[in-house]
């Protein structure tokens, strides 16, 4: 990691990125960012983080995806979709949901599972962003016999 940092400071981001290919621990977090900035990070490298036991690595990978949406290939979106229903940490689920591009289409069974398995509003908001037709506002005033307001 120290050598990669020196290379970055000397202006050789691409060489630094190549040195960080198999980084471990804290260096792996930095490696994701450096490799993404250098344009050499592959979507399958983000997919591999989904099976990590390290929550910080998963969270960083989600943030990298949010910053570099071109990495969101169909294969990555499928892997994230499969991962979301298995992840037990609501913070990680939320980070990955928020990281996906807004045009991502998640299978209905994933949406239903995530919605039913979460009672916190941030996950619901992230799901609504990805599936606006799945989440319709509740027309409470009409369902209670109260006419809707017009012109106000």
PDB file of C-alpha atoms in Angstrom:
ATOM      1  CA  UNK A   1       0.000   0.000   0.000  1.00  0.00           C
ATOM      2  CA  UNK A   2       2.800   2.418   0.839  1.00  0.00           C
ATOM      3  CA  UNK A   3       4.435   1.839  -2.537  1.00  0.00           C
ATOM      4  CA  UNK A   4       1.122   2.426  -4.303  1.00  0.00           C
ATOM      5  CA  UNK A   5       0.662   5.652  -2.341  1.00  0.00           C
ATOM      6  CA  UNK A   6       4.126   6.813  -3.421  1.00  0.00           C
ATOM      7  CA  UNK A   7       3.312   5.998  -7.048  1.00  0.00           C
ATOM      8  CA  UNK A   8       0.099   8.019  -6.823  1.00  0.00           C
ATOM      9  CA  UNK A   9       1.979  10.952  -5.360  1.00  0.00           C
ATOM     10  CA  UNK A  10       4.479  10.687  -8.218  1.00  0.00           C
ATOM     11  CA  UNK A  11       1.599  10.792 -10.683  1.00  0.00           C
ATOM     12  CA  UNK A  12       1.591   7.170 -11.836  1.00  0.00           C
ATOM     13  CA  UNK A  13      -1.976   6.194 -10.915  1.00  0.00           C
ATOM     14  CA  UNK A  14      -2.103   3.353 -13.442  1.00  0.00           C
ATOM     15  CA  UNK A  15       0.995   1.655 -12.041  1.00  0.00           C
ATOM     16  CA  UNK A  16      -0.348   2.158  -8.507  1.00  0.00           C
ATOM     17  CA  UNK A  17      -3.647   0.603  -9.562  1.00  0.00           C
ATOM     18  CA  UNK A  18      -1.851  -2.445 -10.939  1.00  0.00           C
ATOM     19  CA  UNK A  19       0.068  -2.858  -7.659  1.00  0.00           C
ATOM     20  CA  UNK A  20      -3.233  -2.854  -5.732  1.00  0.00           C
ATOM     21  CA  UNK A  21      -4.864  -5.689  -7.684  1.00  0.00           C
ATOM     22  CA  UNK A  22      -4.709  -8.189  -4.802  1.00  0.00           C
ATOM     23  CA  UNK A  23      -4.745  -5.779  -1.866  1.00  0.00           C
ATOM     24  CA  UNK A  24      -5.969  -7.051   1.494  1.00  0.00           C
ATOM     25  CA  UNK A  25      -7.336  -5.389   4.613  1.00  0.00           C
ATOM     26  CA  UNK A  26      -7.494  -1.609   4.666  1.00  0.00           C
ATOM     27  CA  UNK A  27      -5.461  -1.467   1.463  1.00  0.00           C
ATOM     28  CA  UNK A  28      -8.319  -3.250  -0.330  1.00  0.00           C
ATOM     29  CA  UNK A  29     -10.612  -0.311   0.481  1.00  0.00           C
ATOM     30  CA  UNK A  30      -8.143   2.147  -1.031  1.00  0.00           C
ATOM     31  CA  UNK A  31      -7.522  -0.192  -3.949  1.00  0.00           C
ATOM     32  CA  UNK A  32     -11.161  -0.055  -5.024  1.00  0.00           C
ATOM     33  CA  UNK A  33     -11.048   3.736  -5.221  1.00  0.00           C
ATOM     34  CA  UNK A  34      -7.644   3.941  -6.901  1.00  0.00           C
ATOM     35  CA  UNK A  35      -8.469   1.237  -9.433  1.00  0.00           C
ATOM     36  CA  UNK A  36     -11.834   2.875 -10.219  1.00  0.00           C
ATOM     37  CA  UNK A  37     -10.210   6.295 -10.651  1.00  0.00           C
ATOM     38  CA  UNK A  38      -7.589   4.792 -12.944  1.00  0.00           C
ATOM     39  CA  UNK A  39     -10.344   3.166 -15.012  1.00  0.00           C
ATOM     40  CA  UNK A  40      -9.054  -0.371 -14.469  1.00  0.00           C
ATOM     41  CA  UNK A  41     -11.520  -1.644 -11.866  1.00  0.00           C
ATOM     42  CA  UNK A  42     -13.659  -4.417 -13.320  1.00  0.00           C
ATOM     43  CA  UNK A  43     -17.279  -5.028 -12.318  1.00  0.00           C
ATOM     44  CA  UNK A  44     -16.400  -8.585 -11.264  1.00  0.00           C
ATOM     45  CA  UNK A  45     -14.052  -7.123  -8.631  1.00  0.00           C
ATOM     46  CA  UNK A  46     -17.086  -5.414  -7.071  1.00  0.00           C
ATOM     47  CA  UNK A  47     -19.064  -8.653  -7.351  1.00  0.00           C
ATOM     48  CA  UNK A  48     -16.344 -10.469  -5.386  1.00  0.00           C
ATOM     49  CA  UNK A  49     -16.775  -8.039  -2.482  1.00  0.00           C
ATOM     50  CA  UNK A  50     -20.364  -9.249  -2.039  1.00  0.00           C
ATOM     51  CA  UNK A  51     -19.105 -12.545  -0.621  1.00  0.00           C
ATOM     52  CA  UNK A  52     -16.616 -10.894   1.721  1.00  0.00           C
ATOM     53  CA  UNK A  53     -17.110 -11.156   5.459  1.00  0.00           C
ATOM     54  CA  UNK A  54     -15.749  -7.610   5.787  1.00  0.00           C
ATOM     55  CA  UNK A  55     -18.593  -5.085   6.039  1.00  0.00           C
ATOM     56  CA  UNK A  56     -16.304  -2.093   5.360  1.00  0.00           C
ATOM     57  CA  UNK A  57     -15.198  -3.670   2.081  1.00  0.00           C
ATOM     58  CA  UNK A  58     -18.807  -4.233   0.994  1.00  0.00           C
ATOM     59  CA  UNK A  59     -19.772  -0.682   1.972  1.00  0.00           C
ATOM     60  CA  UNK A  60     -16.805   0.798   0.121  1.00  0.00           C
ATOM     61  CA  UNK A  61     -17.595  -1.240  -2.979  1.00  0.00           C
ATOM     62  CA  UNK A  62     -21.147   0.133  -2.930  1.00  0.00           C
ATOM     63  CA  UNK A  63     -19.845   3.697  -2.644  1.00  0.00           C
ATOM     64  CA  UNK A  64     -17.438   3.082  -5.524  1.00  0.00           C
ATOM     65  CA  UNK A  65     -20.325   1.800  -7.638  1.00  0.00           C
ATOM     66  CA  UNK A  66     -22.360   4.911  -6.816  1.00  0.00           C
ATOM     67  CA  UNK A  67     -19.439   7.113  -7.878  1.00  0.00           C
ATOM     68  CA  UNK A  68     -18.693   5.081 -11.027  1.00  0.00           C
ATOM     69  CA  UNK A  69     -22.091   3.927 -12.376  1.00  0.00           C
ATOM     70  CA  UNK A  70     -20.526   2.685 -15.637  1.00  0.00           C
ATOM     71  CA  UNK A  71     -19.408  -0.333 -13.581  1.00  0.00           C
ATOM     72  CA  UNK A  72     -23.059  -1.374 -13.204  1.00  0.00           C
ATOM     73  CA  UNK A  73     -23.155  -4.069 -15.865  1.00  0.00           C
ATOM     74  CA  UNK A  74     -26.059  -6.487 -16.180  1.00  0.00           C
ATOM     75  CA  UNK A  75     -23.949  -9.162 -14.450  1.00  0.00           C
ATOM     76  CA  UNK A  76     -23.156  -6.854 -11.539  1.00  0.00           C
ATOM     77  CA  UNK A  77     -26.809  -5.845 -11.163  1.00  0.00           C
ATOM     78  CA  UNK A  78     -27.821  -9.528 -11.129  1.00  0.00           C
ATOM     79  CA  UNK A  79     -25.195 -10.331  -8.484  1.00  0.00           C
ATOM     80  CA  UNK A  80     -26.317  -7.394  -6.332  1.00  0.00           C
ATOM     81  CA  UNK A  81     -29.950  -8.452  -6.732  1.00  0.00           C
ATOM     82  CA  UNK A  82     -29.091 -11.972  -5.521  1.00  0.00           C
ATOM     83  CA  UNK A  83     -26.987 -10.574  -2.673  1.00  0.00           C
ATOM     84  CA  UNK A  84     -29.608  -8.135  -1.378  1.00  0.00           C
ATOM     85  CA  UNK A  85     -32.028 -10.819  -0.202  1.00  0.00           C
ATOM     86  CA  UNK A  86     -29.230 -12.608   1.698  1.00  0.00           C
ATOM     87  CA  UNK A  87     -27.617  -9.584   3.377  1.00  0.00           C
ATOM     88  CA  UNK A  88     -28.728  -9.254   7.006  1.00  0.00           C
ATOM     89  CA  UNK A  89     -27.200  -5.832   7.710  1.00  0.00           C
ATOM     90  CA  UNK A  90     -29.804  -3.195   6.762  1.00  0.00           C
ATOM     91  CA  UNK A  91     -27.088  -0.548   6.369  1.00  0.00           C
ATOM     92  CA  UNK A  92     -25.293  -2.604   3.726  1.00  0.00           C
ATOM     93  CA  UNK A  93     -28.552  -3.409   1.931  1.00  0.00           C
ATOM     94  CA  UNK A  94     -29.358   0.295   1.859  1.00  0.00           C
ATOM     95  CA  UNK A  95     -25.912   1.255   0.567  1.00  0.00           C
ATOM     96  CA  UNK A  96     -26.130  -1.221  -2.285  1.00  0.00           C
ATOM     97  CA  UNK A  97     -29.706  -0.228  -3.142  1.00  0.00           C
ATOM     98  CA  UNK A  98     -28.717   3.430  -3.191  1.00  0.00           C
ATOM     99  CA  UNK A  99     -25.616   2.670  -5.291  1.00  0.00           C
ATOM    100  CA  UNK A 100     -27.534   1.010  -8.108  1.00  0.00           C
ATOM    101  CA  UNK A 101     -28.362   3.298 -11.038  1.00  0.00           C
ATOM    102  CA  UNK A 102     -31.984   4.484 -10.981  1.00  0.00           C
ATOM    103  CA  UNK A 103     -32.751   2.583 -14.199  1.00  0.00           C
ATOM    104  CA  UNK A 104     -31.903  -0.755 -12.546  1.00  0.00           C
ATOM    105  CA  UNK A 105     -34.752  -3.242 -12.722  1.00  0.00           C
ATOM    106  CA  UNK A 106     -34.853  -5.640  -9.806  1.00  0.00           C
ATOM    107  CA  UNK A 107     -37.003  -8.774 -10.001  1.00  0.00           C
ATOM    108  CA  UNK A 108     -40.394  -8.426  -8.301  1.00  0.00           C
ATOM    109  CA  UNK A 109     -39.565 -11.259  -5.866  1.00  0.00           C
ATOM    110  CA  UNK A 110     -36.497  -9.316  -4.690  1.00  0.00           C
ATOM    111  CA  UNK A 111     -38.507  -6.124  -4.247  1.00  0.00           C
ATOM    112  CA  UNK A 112     -41.226  -7.937  -2.314  1.00  0.00           C
ATOM    113  CA  UNK A 113     -38.711  -9.755  -0.135  1.00  0.00           C
ATOM    114  CA  UNK A 114     -36.794  -6.581   0.704  1.00  0.00           C
ATOM    115  CA  UNK A 115     -39.942  -4.571   1.354  1.00  0.00           C
ATOM    116  CA  UNK A 116     -41.462  -7.265   3.564  1.00  0.00           C
ATOM    117  CA  UNK A 117     -38.209  -7.883   5.421  1.00  0.00           C
ATOM    118  CA  UNK A 118     -37.557  -4.272   6.315  1.00  0.00           C
ATOM    119  CA  UNK A 119     -39.413  -1.981   8.659  1.00  0.00           C
ATOM    120  CA  UNK A 120     -37.115   1.009   8.242  1.00  0.00           C
ATOM    121  CA  UNK A 121     -38.073   3.828   5.916  1.00  0.00           C
ATOM    122  CA  UNK A 122     -34.695   4.348   4.223  1.00  0.00           C
ATOM    123  CA  UNK A 123     -34.758   0.934   2.593  1.00  0.00           C
ATOM    124  CA  UNK A 124     -38.328   1.576   1.473  1.00  0.00           C
ATOM    125  CA  UNK A 125     -37.257   4.921  -0.025  1.00  0.00           C
ATOM    126  CA  UNK A 126     -34.376   3.266  -1.879  1.00  0.00           C
ATOM    127  CA  UNK A 127     -36.730   0.596  -3.202  1.00  0.00           C
ATOM    128  CA  UNK A 128     -39.210   3.242  -4.326  1.00  0.00           C
ATOM    129  CA  UNK A 129     -36.443   4.965  -6.300  1.00  0.00           C
ATOM    130  CA  UNK A 130     -35.711   1.733  -8.172  1.00  0.00           C
ATOM    131  CA  UNK A 131     -39.307   0.608  -8.589  1.00  0.00           C
ATOM    132  CA  UNK A 132     -41.642   3.598  -8.732  1.00  0.00           C
ATOM    133  CA  UNK A 133     -44.450   1.514 -10.241  1.00  0.00           C
ATOM    134  CA  UNK A 134     -44.098  -0.985  -7.400  1.00  0.00           C
ATOM    135  CA  UNK A 135     -44.574   1.748  -4.800  1.00  0.00           C
ATOM    136  CA  UNK A 136     -47.713   3.761  -5.348  1.00  0.00           C
ATOM    137  CA  UNK A 137     -48.660   6.482  -2.864  1.00  0.00           C
ATOM    138  CA  UNK A 138     -51.511   5.490  -0.617  1.00  0.00           C
ATOM    139  CA  UNK A 139     -54.613   7.437  -1.670  1.00  0.00           C
ATOM    140  CA  UNK A 140     -55.728   7.774   1.944  1.00  0.00           C
ATOM    141  CA  UNK A 141     -58.065  10.773   1.530  1.00  0.00           C
ATOM    142  CA  UNK A 142     -60.221   8.960  -1.054  1.00  0.00           C
ATOM    143  CA  UNK A 143     -60.182   5.665   0.796  1.00  0.00           C
ATOM    144  CA  UNK A 144     -61.593   7.401   3.869  1.00  0.00           C
ATOM    145  CA  UNK A 145     -64.403   9.038   1.898  1.00  0.00           C
ATOM    146  CA  UNK A 146     -62.746  12.463   1.928  1.00  0.00           C
ATOM    147  CA  UNK A 147     -62.764  14.126  -1.487  1.00  0.00           C
ATOM    148  CA  UNK A 148     -59.351  15.223  -2.817  1.00  0.00           C
ATOM    149  CA  UNK A 149     -58.485  18.909  -2.665  1.00  0.00           C
ATOM    150  CA  UNK A 150     -58.600  20.682  -6.023  1.00  0.00           C
ATOM    151  CA  UNK A 151     -56.571  23.770  -6.804  1.00  0.00           C
ATOM    152  CA  UNK A 152     -54.739  23.820  -3.463  1.00  0.00           C
TER     153      UNK A 152
END
